[in-house]
C-alpha cells in the first residue's frame, strides 16, 4: 500500500512495507491453493484472538499504529495494525504478531528469528515505532513500558502453535527505517525521471517517410483513439 502524493510531497506506507519489499505470507511450497491458504489464515487469526480475549483480560486485538516523520522534504507516514497487545505476569507489554505458515509441527518447532526475517523485522519495527512516539499505545518515548515481542506461528493444516520471543535491536531498526525510506524515495524519483524522459522522447517521434502508404492514416487514427480511450492497441 505504498502511496506517493507528489503534490503534497507525502509518502504513506505500512510497517510491512518497511520490514521488507518481498511478501512472505505465502512462503514455501504449499499443498493448499492461495485462496484456501488465505481463508485458513484469516480463520486461525480469529480463533487465536478470540481465545486470547477469553483467557487474558488485558488482551486487545487489532491495535492501530501510526508514526510520522520528515525526510528530504517529504512527510512520511507509517501505518500498521498489531494483531494483539496484552500485559504479561511480569508487567511487560507484549506485542503479539500471529502468522500462519504451511509446515509440519516439527518444522514449526525448529523455526527461529532468522527463518522468516520479514516477520521478525515487522515485530521489531512495531516496538521501534511505539517507542519513537507512535499513537498506538498512547505513550511517548520517554515513558514507554518494557515491551516484549512474541511471534506466534500457527502451522497449517495441523494448527500446531509455536511462539518465539524475539530479540530487539533499536539501532538496527533505526538504520532499517532510514535506509528503506531513502530507497523508496530514490526509486520513486528515478521512475518519475524515466517517465519524463519517455514523454520528451515521444514528443520528438516523427513519421520517417514523406508520405503515408494506403491504410496507414486509418491505422494511426485507430491507435490514437484506442490510446485516448485506454483500450488495448
Short mmCIF file of C-alpha atoms in Angstrom, two decimals:
data_model
loop_
_atom_site.label_atom_id
_atom_site.label_comp_id
_atom_site.label_asym_id
_atom_site.label_seq_id
_atom_site.Cartn_x
_atom_site.Cartn_y
_atom_site.Cartn_z
CA UNK A 1 0.00 0.00 0.00
CA UNK A 2 2.87 2.37 -0.73
CA UNK A 3 1.39 5.67 -1.90
CA UNK A 4 3.20 8.75 -3.18
CA UNK A 5 1.40 12.10 -3.26
CA UNK A 6 3.73 14.30 -5.28
CA UNK A 7 1.69 17.48 -4.88
CA UNK A 8 1.71 17.21 -1.08
CA UNK A 9 5.12 15.52 -1.01
CA UNK A 10 3.66 12.85 1.22
CA UNK A 11 4.60 9.16 1.35
CA UNK A 12 2.30 6.69 3.11
CA UNK A 13 3.26 3.07 3.66
CA UNK A 14 2.73 0.17 6.03
CA UNK A 15 5.01 -1.38 8.61
CA UNK A 16 5.12 -4.47 6.39
CA UNK A 17 6.39 -2.32 3.51
CA UNK A 18 9.19 -1.13 5.77
CA UNK A 19 10.01 -4.61 7.02
CA UNK A 20 10.67 -5.95 3.55
CA UNK A 21 9.78 -5.28 -0.06
CA UNK A 22 9.06 -9.00 -0.51
CA UNK A 23 5.89 -10.72 0.68
CA UNK A 24 6.47 -13.68 2.98
CA UNK A 25 2.81 -14.54 3.58
CA UNK A 26 2.91 -17.50 1.20
CA UNK A 27 6.49 -18.64 1.80
CA UNK A 28 7.50 -22.14 0.84
CA UNK A 29 5.81 -24.94 -1.10
CA UNK A 30 2.18 -25.48 -0.18
CA UNK A 31 -0.39 -28.22 -0.80
CA UNK A 32 -3.10 -25.57 -0.45
CA UNK A 33 -4.34 -23.13 -3.04
CA UNK A 34 -3.69 -19.47 -2.31
CA UNK A 35 -7.42 -18.94 -1.73
CA UNK A 36 -7.53 -21.81 0.77
CA UNK A 37 -4.35 -20.55 2.37
CA UNK A 38 -5.74 -17.04 2.83
CA UNK A 39 -9.07 -18.31 4.17
CA UNK A 40 -7.41 -20.61 6.70
CA UNK A 41 -5.08 -17.80 7.75
CA UNK A 42 -7.98 -15.45 8.49
CA UNK A 43 -9.82 -18.17 10.39
CA UNK A 44 -6.81 -19.04 12.55
CA UNK A 45 -6.27 -15.36 13.38
CA UNK A 46 -9.88 -15.06 14.55
CA UNK A 47 -9.72 -18.26 16.60
CA UNK A 48 -6.44 -17.27 18.24
CA UNK A 49 -7.56 -13.74 19.04
CA UNK A 50 -10.86 -14.99 20.44
CA UNK A 51 -9.04 -17.43 22.70
CA UNK A 52 -6.71 -14.69 23.92
CA UNK A 53 -9.65 -12.44 24.76
CA UNK A 54 -11.29 -15.22 26.79
CA UNK A 55 -8.14 -16.09 28.75
CA UNK A 56 -6.18 -12.82 29.04
CA UNK A 57 -8.18 -9.93 30.47
CA UNK A 58 -5.72 -7.28 29.27
CA UNK A 59 -5.65 -8.55 25.69
CA UNK A 60 -6.62 -6.10 22.97
CA UNK A 61 -6.76 -7.15 19.34
CA UNK A 62 -6.04 -5.14 16.18
CA UNK A 63 -4.36 -2.08 17.66
CA UNK A 64 -3.53 0.56 15.07
CA UNK A 65 -0.09 2.13 14.80
CA UNK A 66 0.66 5.45 13.11
CA UNK A 67 4.03 7.21 13.01
CA UNK A 68 5.01 10.34 11.12
CA UNK A 69 8.39 11.86 10.28
CA UNK A 70 10.03 14.24 7.80
CA UNK A 71 12.71 13.14 5.37
CA UNK A 72 14.28 15.03 2.46
CA UNK A 73 11.36 17.43 2.22
CA UNK A 74 8.74 14.67 2.37
CA UNK A 75 6.20 13.89 5.06
CA UNK A 76 6.36 10.15 5.70
CA UNK A 77 3.51 8.33 7.43
CA UNK A 78 3.93 4.70 8.50
CA UNK A 79 0.78 2.82 9.50
CA UNK A 80 0.17 -0.67 10.75
CA UNK A 81 -2.10 -2.90 12.78
CA UNK A 82 -0.77 -5.06 15.60
CA UNK A 83 -2.57 -8.39 15.94
CA UNK A 84 -2.68 -8.23 19.72
CA UNK A 85 -1.31 -6.45 22.78
CA UNK A 86 -1.52 -7.54 26.41
CA UNK A 87 0.27 -7.30 29.76
CA UNK A 88 2.05 -10.46 30.92
CA UNK A 89 2.56 -11.64 34.53
CA UNK A 90 5.88 -9.78 34.69
CA UNK A 91 4.14 -6.50 33.88
CA UNK A 92 5.60 -6.24 30.41
CA UNK A 93 3.61 -5.02 27.43
CA UNK A 94 3.60 -7.91 24.95
CA UNK A 95 3.23 -7.18 21.25
CA UNK A 96 2.00 -10.35 19.60
CA UNK A 97 2.00 -10.97 15.88
CA UNK A 98 0.22 -14.06 14.55
CA UNK A 99 1.43 -15.69 11.34
CA UNK A 100 0.17 -18.84 9.67
CA UNK A 101 2.72 -20.96 7.80
CA UNK A 102 2.44 -24.23 5.95
CA UNK A 103 4.51 -26.95 7.57
CA UNK A 104 4.61 -29.93 9.91
CA UNK A 105 4.67 -29.34 13.69
CA UNK A 106 8.31 -30.44 13.89
CA UNK A 107 9.26 -27.87 11.24
CA UNK A 108 7.48 -25.10 13.12
CA UNK A 109 9.23 -26.01 16.36
CA UNK A 110 12.60 -25.67 14.61
CA UNK A 111 11.90 -22.09 13.48
CA UNK A 112 13.95 -19.24 14.95
CA UNK A 113 14.07 -15.48 14.38
CA UNK A 114 16.10 -15.94 11.18
CA UNK A 115 13.64 -18.26 9.44
CA UNK A 116 11.17 -15.56 8.46
CA UNK A 117 13.24 -12.36 8.58
CA UNK A 118 10.40 -10.11 7.40
CA UNK A 119 8.15 -11.33 10.22
CA UNK A 120 10.92 -10.67 12.73
CA UNK A 121 11.58 -7.18 11.39
CA UNK A 122 7.87 -6.36 11.34
CA UNK A 123 7.55 -7.08 15.06
CA UNK A 124 10.75 -5.23 15.89
CA UNK A 125 9.54 -2.22 13.91
CA UNK A 126 6.29 -2.16 15.87
CA UNK A 127 8.30 -1.73 19.05
CA UNK A 128 10.59 0.85 17.46
CA UNK A 129 7.69 2.97 16.23
CA UNK A 130 5.88 2.74 19.55
CA UNK A 131 8.99 3.81 21.43
CA UNK A 132 9.52 6.59 18.91
CA UNK A 133 6.18 8.07 19.91
CA UNK A 134 3.53 6.23 17.93
CA UNK A 135 -0.08 6.89 18.87
CA UNK A 136 -0.77 3.16 19.05
CA UNK A 137 -0.45 2.80 22.83
CA UNK A 138 -0.85 6.47 23.72
CA UNK A 139 2.55 6.98 25.29
CA UNK A 140 5.66 8.88 24.29
CA UNK A 141 9.20 7.60 24.02
CA UNK A 142 10.10 8.88 27.48
CA UNK A 143 7.60 6.81 29.42
CA UNK A 144 7.32 3.68 27.29
CA UNK A 145 6.89 0.46 29.30
CA UNK A 146 9.09 -2.58 28.86
CA UNK A 147 8.00 -4.32 25.69
CA UNK A 148 8.31 -7.99 24.72
CA UNK A 149 7.93 -9.25 21.16
CA UNK A 150 6.10 -12.53 20.62
CA UNK A 151 5.83 -14.12 17.18
CA UNK A 152 3.09 -16.75 17.26
CA UNK A 153 3.37 -19.19 14.38
CA UNK A 154 0.42 -21.42 13.55
CA UNK A 155 1.13 -24.41 11.31
CA UNK A 156 -1.31 -25.28 8.57
CA UNK A 157 -3.15 -27.53 8.28
CA UNK A 158 -2.35 -29.05 11.72
CA UNK A 159 -2.97 -25.79 13.70
CA UNK A 160 0.08 -26.52 15.84
CA UNK A 161 1.31 -23.34 17.56
CA UNK A 162 4.82 -22.22 18.40
CA UNK A 163 5.66 -18.84 19.95
CA UNK A 164 9.05 -17.15 19.70
CA UNK A 165 10.18 -14.29 21.91
CA UNK A 166 12.24 -12.13 19.60
CA UNK A 167 15.33 -10.04 20.37
CA UNK A 168 15.32 -6.30 19.78
CA UNK A 169 17.97 -4.05 18.28
CA UNK A 170 16.85 -0.41 18.40
CA UNK A 171 19.85 0.90 16.45
CA UNK A 172 19.30 -1.72 13.77
CA UNK A 173 15.63 -0.75 13.45
CA UNK A 174 16.51 2.91 13.13
CA UNK A 175 19.02 2.13 10.37
CA UNK A 176 16.44 -0.04 8.58
CA UNK A 177 13.76 2.66 8.69
CA UNK A 178 16.07 5.35 7.33
CA UNK A 179 17.53 3.09 4.64
CA UNK A 180 14.19 1.78 3.40
CA UNK A 181 12.60 5.22 3.29
CA UNK A 182 15.52 6.67 1.34
CA UNK A 183 15.42 3.71 -1.05
CA UNK A 184 11.70 4.18 -1.67
CA UNK A 185 12.05 7.92 -2.28
CA UNK A 186 15.07 7.42 -4.54
CA UNK A 187 13.29 4.70 -6.57
CA UNK A 188 10.22 6.90 -6.99
CA UNK A 189 12.36 9.83 -8.15
CA UNK A 190 14.11 7.60 -10.68
CA UNK A 191 10.76 6.33 -12.00
CA UNK A 192 9.45 9.88 -12.36
CA UNK A 193 12.61 10.95 -14.21
CA UNK A 194 12.32 7.95 -16.54
CA UNK A 195 8.68 8.79 -17.25
CA UNK A 196 9.62 12.36 -18.12
CA UNK A 197 12.40 11.16 -20.43
CA UNK A 198 9.95 8.89 -22.25
CA UNK A 199 7.46 11.73 -22.56
CA UNK A 200 10.06 14.03 -24.06
CA UNK A 201 11.25 11.31 -26.42
CA UNK A 202 7.68 10.63 -27.56
CA UNK A 203 7.24 14.29 -28.48
CA UNK A 204 10.22 14.04 -30.82
CA UNK A 205 8.97 10.98 -32.73
CA UNK A 206 8.36 11.85 -36.38
CA UNK A 207 6.96 9.75 -39.21
CA UNK A 208 10.05 8.58 -41.16
CA UNK A 209 8.59 8.84 -44.68
CA UNK A 210 7.46 11.76 -46.80
CA UNK A 211 4.02 10.25 -47.45
CA UNK A 212 1.74 7.74 -45.78
CA UNK A 213 1.06 4.45 -47.51
CA UNK A 214 -2.52 3.35 -48.19
CA UNK A 215 -4.25 2.44 -44.92
CA UNK A 216 -1.60 3.89 -42.62
CA UNK A 217 -3.60 7.03 -41.85
CA UNK A 218 -6.53 4.87 -40.70
CA UNK A 219 -4.18 2.74 -38.55
CA UNK A 220 -2.68 5.83 -36.90
CA UNK A 221 -6.12 7.25 -36.18
CA UNK A 222 -7.35 3.95 -34.72
CA UNK A 223 -4.30 3.65 -32.47
CA UNK A 224 -4.69 7.24 -31.26
CA UNK A 225 -8.37 6.64 -30.43
CA UNK A 226 -7.54 3.44 -28.55
CA UNK A 227 -4.84 5.18 -26.52
CA UNK A 228 -7.15 8.05 -25.61
CA UNK A 229 -9.86 5.60 -24.58
CA UNK A 230 -7.41 3.46 -22.63
CA UNK A 231 -8.15 0.39 -24.75
CA UNK A 232 -5.66 -2.29 -25.86
CA UNK A 233 -3.88 -1.43 -29.07
#
